[in-house]
Short mmCIF file of C-alpha atoms in Angstrom, two decimals:
data_model
loop_
_atom_site.label_atom_id
_atom_site.label_comp_id
_atom_site.label_asym_id
_atom_site.label_seq_id
_atom_site.Cartn_x
_atom_site.Cartn_y
_atom_site.Cartn_z
CA MET A 1405 -1.02 -29.55 -15.86
CA ARG A 1406 -2.47 -29.45 -19.52
CA HIS A 1407 -1.14 -26.04 -20.45
CA PRO A 1408 2.35 -26.02 -21.27
CA HIS A 1409 2.59 -22.68 -20.03
CA TRP A 1410 1.71 -23.77 -16.78
CA ARG A 1411 4.18 -26.55 -16.32
CA ASN A 1412 7.03 -24.40 -17.69
CA ALA A 1413 6.56 -21.83 -15.32
CA MET A 1414 6.44 -24.83 -12.29
CA ALA A 1415 10.18 -25.76 -14.08
CA ALA A 1416 11.22 -22.12 -13.75
CA GLU A 1417 10.19 -22.04 -9.95
CA ILE A 1418 11.77 -25.20 -9.05
CA GLN A 1419 14.86 -24.38 -11.07
CA ALA A 1420 15.11 -20.86 -9.12
CA LEU A 1421 14.61 -22.18 -6.02
CA LYS A 1422 17.54 -25.12 -6.59
CA THR A 1423 19.97 -22.47 -7.85
CA ASN A 1424 19.55 -20.43 -4.76
CA HIS A 1425 20.38 -23.34 -2.59
CA THR A 1426 16.70 -23.01 -1.08
CA TRP A 1427 16.95 -26.14 0.49
CA ILE A 1428 18.97 -29.61 1.51
CA LEU A 1429 17.68 -33.01 1.29
CA GLN A 1430 18.14 -35.02 4.62
CA PRO A 1431 16.34 -37.21 7.26
CA LEU A 1432 13.56 -35.86 9.18
CA PRO A 1433 15.13 -35.49 12.82
CA PRO A 1434 13.28 -37.45 15.65
CA GLY A 1435 10.57 -34.99 17.13
CA LYS A 1436 10.25 -32.80 14.39
CA LYS A 1437 7.07 -32.18 12.04
CA PRO A 1438 7.48 -30.88 8.78
CA ILE A 1439 5.24 -28.04 7.37
CA GLY A 1440 3.54 -28.43 4.23
CA CYS A 1441 3.53 -26.47 0.69
CA LYS A 1442 1.38 -26.08 -2.27
CA TRP A 1443 1.46 -24.31 -5.55
CA VAL A 1444 -0.12 -20.96 -6.39
CA PHE A 1445 -0.89 -19.95 -9.82
CA LYS A 1446 -1.18 -16.67 -11.10
CA THR A 1447 -1.67 -14.82 -14.30
CA LYS A 1448 0.15 -11.34 -14.12
CA PHE A 1449 -1.38 -8.44 -16.67
CA ARG A 1450 0.37 -5.31 -17.92
CA ALA A 1451 -1.63 -1.72 -17.21
CA ASP A 1452 -3.48 -2.36 -20.66
CA GLY A 1453 -4.90 -5.66 -19.36
CA SER A 1454 -2.50 -8.02 -21.77
CA ILE A 1455 -0.79 -10.87 -20.04
CA GLU A 1456 2.67 -10.49 -18.57
CA GLN A 1457 3.53 -13.48 -17.85
CA HIS A 1458 2.04 -16.83 -16.32
CA LYS A 1459 3.53 -17.54 -12.71
CA ALA A 1460 3.59 -20.20 -10.51
CA ARG A 1461 4.87 -19.83 -6.75
CA LEU A 1462 5.62 -22.57 -4.24
CA VAL A 1463 4.17 -21.76 -0.82
CA ALA A 1464 4.68 -23.19 2.01
CA LYS A 1465 1.37 -23.64 4.60
CA GLY A 1466 3.20 -21.45 7.35
CA TYR A 1467 -0.11 -21.46 9.20
CA THR A 1468 0.98 -24.63 10.52
CA GLN A 1469 3.90 -23.16 11.87
CA ILE A 1470 4.63 -22.89 15.84
CA GLU A 1471 5.68 -19.36 17.50
CA GLY A 1472 9.06 -19.73 19.18
CA LEU A 1473 10.13 -22.98 17.61
CA ASP A 1474 9.49 -22.53 13.81
CA TYR A 1475 9.49 -18.45 13.78
CA HIS A 1476 9.80 -15.61 15.85
CA GLY A 1477 9.74 -12.13 14.17
CA THR A 1478 7.00 -11.30 11.15
CA PHE A 1479 6.62 -8.02 10.84
CA ALA A 1480 7.90 -6.03 7.80
CA PRO A 1481 7.31 -2.68 7.01
CA VAL A 1482 5.60 -1.53 3.62
CA ALA A 1483 5.70 1.96 1.94
CA LYS A 1484 2.86 4.04 3.01
CA LEU A 1485 0.84 5.59 0.22
CA VAL A 1486 1.01 8.56 1.24
CA THR A 1487 4.43 8.58 0.63
CA VAL A 1488 4.32 7.58 -2.73
CA ARG A 1489 1.96 10.43 -3.28
CA CYS A 1490 4.45 13.18 -2.20
CA ILE A 1491 7.32 11.50 -4.01
CA LEU A 1492 5.44 12.02 -7.08
CA ALA A 1493 4.64 15.35 -6.36
CA VAL A 1494 8.22 16.47 -5.51
CA ALA A 1495 9.36 14.17 -8.78
CA ALA A 1496 6.97 16.27 -10.90
CA ALA A 1497 8.13 19.77 -9.44
CA ARG A 1498 11.88 18.67 -9.71
CA GLN A 1499 12.12 16.85 -12.97
CA TRP A 1500 13.04 14.08 -11.15
CA HIS A 1501 13.97 10.70 -12.93
CA LEU A 1502 11.38 8.20 -11.56
CA PHE A 1503 12.32 4.13 -12.23
CA GLN A 1504 11.11 1.19 -10.98
CA LEU A 1505 12.54 -2.21 -10.07
CA ASP A 1506 11.31 -5.91 -9.47
CA VAL A 1507 13.14 -8.29 -7.23
CA ASN A 1508 12.94 -11.81 -8.68
CA ASN A 1509 12.22 -14.66 -5.70
CA ALA A 1510 12.09 -11.76 -3.12
CA PHE A 1511 11.93 -13.78 -0.48
CA LEU A 1512 14.37 -16.58 -1.37
CA HIS A 1513 17.53 -14.37 -0.51
CA ASP A 1514 17.83 -14.78 3.12
CA ASN A 1515 18.83 -17.22 5.46
CA LEU A 1516 16.92 -18.76 7.90
CA ASN A 1517 17.69 -18.48 11.87
CA GLU A 1518 15.18 -21.00 12.48
CA LYS A 1519 15.40 -25.03 11.68
CA VAL A 1520 12.29 -25.20 9.59
CA TYR A 1521 11.78 -28.68 7.70
CA MET A 1522 9.09 -28.94 4.70
CA SER A 1523 7.58 -31.79 2.79
CA PRO A 1524 8.35 -32.24 -0.89
CA SER A 1525 6.37 -30.35 -3.37
CA PRO A 1526 3.50 -31.92 -5.17
CA GLY A 1527 5.14 -33.46 -8.57
CA TYR A 1528 8.52 -32.87 -7.35
CA SER A 1529 10.28 -36.32 -7.27
CA THR A 1530 13.65 -36.68 -4.57
CA PRO A 1531 16.84 -38.88 -5.86
CA THR A 1532 16.93 -40.43 -2.00
CA ALA A 1533 14.45 -42.34 0.21
CA THR A 1534 14.15 -39.44 2.72
CA PRO A 1535 12.35 -36.94 0.93
CA ILE A 1536 12.71 -34.10 3.35
CA PHE A 1537 13.35 -30.85 2.69
CA HIS A 1538 15.77 -28.90 5.28
CA LEU A 1539 15.27 -25.24 4.44
CA GLN A 1540 17.96 -23.07 4.35
CA LYS A 1541 16.71 -19.72 2.97
CA SER A 1542 13.19 -18.55 3.35
CA ILE A 1543 10.50 -19.36 1.01
CA TYR A 1544 7.17 -17.29 0.42
CA ASP A 1545 4.19 -17.62 3.20
CA LEU A 1546 6.69 -18.54 5.82
CA LYS A 1547 5.68 -16.18 8.83
CA GLN A 1548 9.14 -15.08 9.12
CA ALA A 1549 9.58 -14.92 5.38
CA SER A 1550 8.45 -11.08 4.72
CA CYS A 1551 10.66 -10.04 7.80
CA ASN A 1552 13.66 -11.49 6.83
CA TRP A 1553 13.38 -10.18 3.11
CA PHE A 1554 13.03 -6.40 4.43
CA PHE A 1555 15.97 -6.47 6.65
CA LYS A 1556 18.18 -8.23 4.23
CA LEU A 1557 17.66 -5.38 1.60
CA CYS A 1558 17.50 -2.92 4.60
CA SER A 1559 21.03 -4.16 5.69
CA VAL A 1560 22.38 -3.60 1.68
CA LEU A 1561 20.86 -0.10 1.37
CA LEU A 1562 22.44 1.15 4.88
CA ALA A 1563 25.76 -0.58 3.86
CA ALA A 1564 25.77 1.35 0.57
CA GLY A 1565 25.43 4.62 2.38
CA PHE A 1566 21.63 5.25 2.43
CA ILE A 1567 19.63 6.93 5.27
CA GLN A 1568 16.39 5.13 6.44
CA SER A 1569 13.45 7.41 7.37
CA GLN A 1570 12.04 7.20 10.72
CA ALA A 1571 8.82 8.33 9.55
CA ASP A 1572 8.31 5.55 7.00
CA HIS A 1573 11.00 2.98 7.76
CA SER A 1574 10.55 2.07 3.93
CA PHE A 1575 11.96 5.11 2.50
CA PHE A 1576 15.51 5.39 2.08
CA LYS A 1577 17.69 8.43 0.74
CA LEU A 1578 21.36 8.83 -0.59
CA SER A 1579 23.03 12.24 -0.90
CA GLN A 1580 26.07 13.04 -2.31
CA GLY A 1581 26.82 16.68 -3.19
CA GLN A 1582 23.79 17.44 -5.73
CA SER A 1583 22.81 14.44 -6.41
CA SER A 1584 19.90 12.74 -4.44
CA THR A 1585 18.53 9.16 -5.22
CA PHE A 1586 15.58 8.36 -3.12
CA ILE A 1587 13.98 4.49 -2.87
CA LEU A 1588 10.67 3.28 -1.87
CA VAL A 1589 10.56 -0.40 -1.22
CA TYR A 1590 6.90 -2.14 -1.19
CA ILE A 1591 7.76 -5.77 -0.24
CA ASP A 1592 9.40 -6.74 -3.49
CA ASP A 1593 8.59 -3.68 -5.78
CA ILE A 1594 11.22 -0.52 -5.45
CA LEU A 1595 10.67 2.91 -6.50
CA ILE A 1596 13.80 4.87 -7.47
CA ALA A 1597 13.55 8.46 -7.80
CA GLY A 1598 16.20 11.08 -7.97
CA ASN A 1599 18.09 13.72 -9.98
CA ASP A 1600 21.40 12.16 -11.18
CA LEU A 1601 20.66 9.31 -13.71
CA PRO A 1602 24.47 7.91 -13.34
CA ALA A 1603 23.89 7.48 -9.60
CA ILE A 1604 20.54 5.65 -10.38
CA THR A 1605 22.22 3.77 -12.85
CA ASN A 1606 25.24 2.48 -10.45
CA PHE A 1607 22.38 1.81 -7.43
CA LYS A 1608 20.61 -0.44 -10.11
CA THR A 1609 23.67 -2.26 -11.10
CA MET A 1610 25.10 -2.70 -7.09
CA LEU A 1611 21.26 -3.85 -6.18
CA ALA A 1612 21.57 -6.38 -9.15
CA HIS A 1613 25.08 -7.56 -8.34
CA ARG A 1614 23.28 -8.66 -4.77
CA PHE A 1615 19.70 -9.91 -5.61
CA HIS A 1616 17.79 -10.80 -9.04
CA ILE A 1617 16.53 -7.94 -10.36
CA LYS A 1618 14.08 -7.25 -13.16
CA ASP A 1619 14.51 -3.43 -14.60
CA LEU A 1620 11.14 -2.32 -15.43
CA GLY A 1621 12.32 0.96 -16.76
CA LYS A 1622 10.50 3.99 -16.49
CA LEU A 1623 7.88 3.91 -13.71
CA LYS A 1624 4.61 3.41 -15.46
CA TYR A 1625 2.27 1.09 -13.23
CA PHE A 1626 3.08 0.39 -9.21
CA LEU A 1627 0.86 -0.97 -7.08
CA GLY A 1628 -2.01 -1.12 -9.00
CA LEU A 1629 -1.66 2.97 -9.86
CA LYS A 1630 -1.00 3.99 -13.48
CA VAL A 1631 1.65 6.75 -13.62
CA ALA A 1632 1.44 8.75 -17.08
CA HIS A 1633 4.41 11.17 -17.44
CA SER A 1634 3.95 14.73 -19.66
CA PRO A 1635 6.01 17.91 -20.04
CA THR A 1636 3.13 19.76 -17.76
CA GLY A 1637 3.78 16.98 -14.89
CA ILE A 1638 2.72 13.75 -13.67
CA SER A 1639 -0.90 12.27 -13.58
CA LEU A 1640 -1.95 9.26 -11.47
CA ASN A 1641 -4.86 7.27 -11.81
CA GLN A 1642 -6.56 3.40 -10.83
CA ARG A 1643 -8.41 3.17 -14.24
CA LYS A 1644 -7.92 -0.35 -14.41
CA TYR A 1645 -8.32 -1.19 -10.83
CA ALA A 1646 -11.86 1.02 -11.09
CA LEU A 1647 -12.99 -1.14 -14.04
CA ASP A 1648 -12.16 -4.41 -12.38
CA ILE A 1649 -14.40 -3.21 -9.34
CA LEU A 1650 -17.00 -2.71 -12.07
CA ALA A 1651 -16.63 -5.67 -13.73
CA ASP A 1652 -16.33 -7.81 -10.55
CA SER A 1653 -19.43 -6.57 -9.05
CA GLY A 1654 -21.48 -7.21 -12.16
CA HIS A 1655 -22.09 -3.13 -12.56
CA LEU A 1656 -19.88 -2.93 -15.66
CA GLY A 1657 -22.91 -2.06 -17.93
CA THR A 1658 -24.58 0.10 -15.25
CA ARG A 1659 -25.94 3.67 -15.93
CA PRO A 1660 -23.09 5.78 -14.46
CA THR A 1661 -24.20 9.13 -12.52
CA THR A 1662 -22.72 12.41 -12.21
CA PHE A 1663 -22.50 12.27 -8.49
CA PRO A 1664 -21.23 9.73 -5.56
CA MET A 1665 -24.08 10.68 -3.21
CA GLU A 1666 -27.57 11.65 -2.83
CA GLN A 1667 -28.01 14.76 -1.35
CA ASN A 1668 -28.77 14.43 2.47
CA LEU A 1669 -28.55 11.04 2.75
CA LYS A 1670 -28.29 10.09 6.46
CA LEU A 1671 -27.54 6.32 6.69
CA ASN A 1672 -28.26 4.46 10.30
CA ASN A 1673 -28.07 1.21 11.48
CA VAL A 1674 -31.94 0.86 11.54
CA ASP A 1675 -33.73 1.61 8.49
CA GLY A 1676 -34.06 -1.16 5.75
CA ASP A 1677 -33.66 -5.04 5.69
CA LEU A 1678 -30.32 -7.20 6.76
CA LEU A 1679 -28.61 -8.02 3.91
CA PRO A 1680 -28.28 -11.98 3.56
CA ASP A 1681 -24.99 -12.29 2.26
CA PRO A 1682 -22.86 -9.19 3.76
CA SER A 1683 -19.55 -10.55 2.23
CA SER A 1684 -20.41 -8.75 -1.25
CA PHE A 1685 -20.68 -5.29 0.61
CA ARG A 1686 -17.84 -5.83 2.66
CA ARG A 1687 -15.50 -6.54 -0.24
CA LEU A 1688 -16.98 -3.97 -2.42
CA VAL A 1689 -15.90 -1.54 0.77
CA ARG A 1690 -12.43 -2.99 0.91
CA ARG A 1691 -11.77 -2.06 -2.28
CA LEU A 1692 -13.45 1.15 -2.50
CA ILE A 1693 -11.01 1.82 0.47
CA TYR A 1694 -7.79 1.36 -1.97
CA LEU A 1695 -9.54 3.32 -4.71
CA THR A 1696 -9.71 6.46 -2.79
CA ILE A 1697 -5.64 6.66 -3.09
CA THR A 1698 -6.15 8.76 -6.44
CA ARG A 1699 -10.05 9.29 -5.61
CA PRO A 1700 -10.35 12.02 -3.15
CA ASP A 1701 -13.74 12.81 -4.12
CA ILE A 1702 -15.50 9.41 -2.84
CA VAL A 1703 -13.32 9.82 0.60
CA PHE A 1704 -16.11 10.81 2.74
CA LEU A 1705 -18.77 8.36 1.39
CA VAL A 1706 -16.83 5.40 1.74
CA ASN A 1707 -15.67 6.87 5.31
CA ILE A 1708 -19.51 6.55 5.84
CA LEU A 1709 -20.26 2.98 4.63
CA SER A 1710 -17.25 1.28 6.24
CA GLN A 1711 -18.84 2.47 9.58
CA PHE A 1712 -21.43 -0.51 9.06
CA MET A 1713 -19.46 -3.49 7.59
CA HIS A 1714 -20.20 -5.31 10.64
CA GLN A 1715 -23.98 -5.06 9.92
CA PRO A 1716 -24.94 -3.91 6.57
CA ARG A 1717 -28.78 -3.27 5.54
CA GLN A 1718 -30.08 -2.52 1.97
CA PRO A 1719 -30.08 0.90 2.24
CA HIS A 1720 -25.99 0.70 2.46
CA TYR A 1721 -25.56 -1.65 -0.32
CA ASP A 1722 -28.00 0.88 -2.49
CA ALA A 1723 -25.45 3.91 -1.56
CA VAL A 1724 -22.88 1.77 -2.62
CA VAL A 1725 -24.06 1.09 -5.71
CA ARG A 1726 -24.67 4.17 -6.08
CA VAL A 1727 -20.73 4.95 -5.69
CA LEU A 1728 -20.11 2.05 -8.23
CA CYS A 1729 -22.54 4.60 -10.80
CA TYR A 1730 -20.32 7.52 -9.89
CA ILE A 1731 -16.96 5.30 -10.88
CA LYS A 1732 -18.37 4.34 -14.05
CA PHE A 1733 -19.25 8.15 -14.88
CA THR A 1734 -15.51 8.91 -14.02
CA PRO A 1735 -13.38 5.49 -14.19
CA GLY A 1736 -9.89 7.38 -15.01
CA GLN A 1737 -10.42 10.35 -12.56
CA GLY A 1738 -7.11 10.70 -10.63
CA LEU A 1739 -4.54 12.92 -8.95
CA PHE A 1740 -2.32 15.13 -11.25
CA PHE A 1741 1.02 16.70 -9.92
CA PRO A 1742 1.94 19.70 -11.60
CA ALA A 1743 5.46 20.53 -12.82
CA SER A 1744 4.91 24.10 -12.06
CA SER A 1745 4.13 23.82 -8.73
CA ASN A 1746 6.08 25.64 -5.80
CA LEU A 1747 5.74 22.54 -3.12
CA GLN A 1748 3.27 24.72 -0.88
CA VAL A 1749 1.83 22.96 1.59
CA SER A 1750 -1.80 23.89 2.19
CA ALA A 1751 -4.35 22.97 4.52
CA TYR A 1752 -8.33 23.38 4.98
CA SER A 1753 -11.35 21.99 7.05
CA ASP A 1754 -14.32 21.77 7.74
CA SER A 1755 -17.28 20.71 10.38
CA ASP A 1756 -20.63 19.61 10.49
CA TRP A 1757 -21.86 20.25 14.09
CA ALA A 1758 -23.70 17.05 15.89
CA SER A 1759 -24.16 16.03 12.29
CA CYS A 1760 -24.26 11.42 13.20
CA PRO A 1761 -27.60 11.00 13.53
CA LEU A 1762 -26.67 7.48 15.46
CA THR A 1763 -24.35 9.31 18.18
CA ARG A 1764 -25.08 13.12 17.39
CA ARG A 1765 -21.10 13.71 16.89
CA SER A 1766 -19.98 15.85 14.86
CA THR A 1767 -17.80 15.37 11.66
CA ILE A 1768 -14.85 16.91 11.21
CA GLY A 1769 -13.02 16.83 7.58
CA PHE A 1770 -9.93 18.13 7.02
CA LEU A 1771 -6.92 17.50 4.19
CA PHE A 1772 -3.86 18.73 3.32
CA SER A 1773 -2.43 19.61 -0.01
CA LEU A 1774 1.00 19.52 -1.43
CA ALA A 1775 1.26 20.52 -4.58
CA LEU A 1776 -2.14 20.73 -5.28
CA VAL A 1777 -2.52 17.25 -4.57
CA LEU A 1778 -4.98 16.17 -1.43
CA PHE A 1779 -4.09 14.33 1.47
CA PRO A 1780 -8.08 14.22 2.77
CA SER A 1781 -9.17 12.98 6.39
CA VAL A 1782 -12.34 12.60 8.30
CA LEU A 1783 -12.98 11.82 11.75
CA ARG A 1784 -15.69 12.38 14.36
CA SER A 1785 -15.80 14.34 17.58
CA ASN A 1786 -18.53 14.08 20.55
CA ARG A 1787 -16.64 17.30 21.53
CA PRO A 1788 -18.25 20.48 19.45
CA SER A 1789 -15.21 22.66 21.04
CA LEU A 1790 -12.66 20.71 19.61
CA VAL A 1791 -13.99 21.47 15.89
CA LEU A 1792 -13.15 25.38 16.46
CA LEU A 1793 -9.79 24.34 17.89
CA LEU A 1794 -8.95 22.23 15.01
CA LYS A 1795 -10.04 25.48 12.61
CA LEU A 1796 -8.11 27.53 14.75
CA SER A 1797 -5.26 25.40 14.91
CA ILE A 1798 -3.75 24.68 11.01
CA GLY A 1799 -1.10 26.47 11.59
CA LEU A 1800 -0.07 23.65 14.12
CA LEU A 1801 -1.26 20.82 11.95
CA LEU A 1802 0.55 21.62 8.74
CA PRO A 1803 3.87 21.58 10.45
CA LEU A 1804 2.72 17.98 11.98
CA PHE A 1805 1.83 16.87 8.62
CA VAL A 1806 5.45 17.89 7.25
CA ASN A 1807 7.41 16.29 9.45
CA SER A 1808 5.51 13.43 9.97
CA HIS A 1809 6.24 12.33 6.64
CA GLY A 1810 9.81 13.60 6.87
CA LEU A 1811 9.24 16.19 4.16
CA LYS A 1812 12.00 18.45 4.98
CA HIS A 1813 14.40 16.37 5.82
CA PHE A 1814 14.81 13.80 2.93
CA PHE A 1815 13.57 15.99 0.15
CA MET A 1816 15.86 18.85 1.36
CA ILE A 1817 13.59 21.27 -0.25
CA SER A 1818 14.33 24.45 0.60
CA THR A 1819 11.25 26.29 -0.77
CA PHE A 1820 8.47 24.46 1.63
CA THR A 1821 6.53 27.05 2.46
CA ILE A 1822 3.93 26.64 5.38
CA PRO A 1823 1.36 28.87 5.44
CA ASN A 1824 0.35 30.17 9.24
CA PRO A 1825 -3.36 31.50 8.59
CA CYS A 1826 -3.29 32.12 12.52
CA SER A 1827 -1.14 32.82 15.74
CA TYR A 1828 -2.44 30.89 18.28
CA THR A 1829 -1.09 30.27 21.77
CA MET A 1830 -2.22 26.76 22.84
CA THR A 1831 -1.75 25.15 26.45
CA THR A 1832 -0.03 21.85 26.75
CA LYS A 1833 -3.82 20.71 27.63
CA TRP A 1834 -5.29 21.41 24.72
CA LEU A 1835 -1.94 20.70 22.65
CA PHE A 1836 -2.74 17.05 23.70
CA THR A 1837 -6.06 16.87 22.92
CA LEU A 1838 -5.24 18.32 19.43
CA LEU A 1839 -2.59 15.48 18.99
CA ARG A 1840 -5.47 12.65 20.52
CA ILE A 1841 -8.04 13.88 17.79
CA LEU A 1842 -5.56 14.45 14.53
CA PHE A 1843 -4.55 10.76 15.13
CA SER A 1844 -7.87 9.16 16.43
CA THR A 1845 -10.72 8.51 14.31
CA ASN A 1846 -12.96 8.15 17.20
CA VAL A 1847 -12.69 10.60 20.13
#
């Protein structure tokens, strides 16, 4: 390591592991095989692009673990991004406080239930002749690390009186009279929203006594989303992420265009030459999918392009470049959550009968709007009658959307209004058919 900032980062990581009593040194028991480890280095940036810190992480080679012996459970829920948008929409309308916390060395806080042995880290000198680490607590990249950390945090929140959402298991709420505090967890990033500042402060103090917490203050940057506050509302965009996509793909200097898609463009899997290296196309589409969090204007086209990731051709790549040119024209475009919203939920739908040139399936688009913020979806159906059914059933879809995200139950918004544009009596057969097309992308 030539640069001292990386050596300092490694020393800080080793010190944190020792302080947390992550391992003990002991001889390797007979019949046991230790897993390896390695160093991972990362430079963390702020929202404005400046360097925040140089981070060194000691991670285990979890791919060498054996299921049933070294680990059992691996699943850990993370926050749904639609829940993030719902929280911001309600927080803007109700003038709630928004804060963000970061948990330092989050995966090191829970004890291991299995006996896992790890080889010493590169460059680490042990004081004994038996340099084998018997892990007492989770370490990054262990198969069970995410699962152990989430349930450790979940147990702390439930013990403090929080209620866990059944629609989004990473969403928690605590109500005491008129005071309400909401917690959204995405691995080691915690978003706090509430109407009572002292209650939020007490929660931060309680959490700091249990974990090593870094208070990031008012919510500004969360999961690559830039949050800007103003008296008129909250704006959300991914400008830095969009510019990173352009820079990484070499299109930062491309000529911008005002529309993301050519008119009457019909892509198929026959026309054009196959791409010699499809990895670049797939990487661009995957990154554009994440960009649709704040860009509903490109949802439809990204949905179309994602259907050709298995065998992309030159016209598909040209369409992706066109999207990049459009992003260059509007890199900071995003969502705005107005403070004057009445939090009315609305829904819109449209369809294009038998529009798919490959399967002759109908394309159905529908979106839900909460506080003028869009939640779009696109699906295809080979049954034209379902297109009419979807349009006639907006009155049913809206309650499903509201209940699926737990809006009424958790936000306790008495003024939630669900317009019912049409009274429609639906048989059980058609009801289940509707539910099937609602939660499926390929019917």
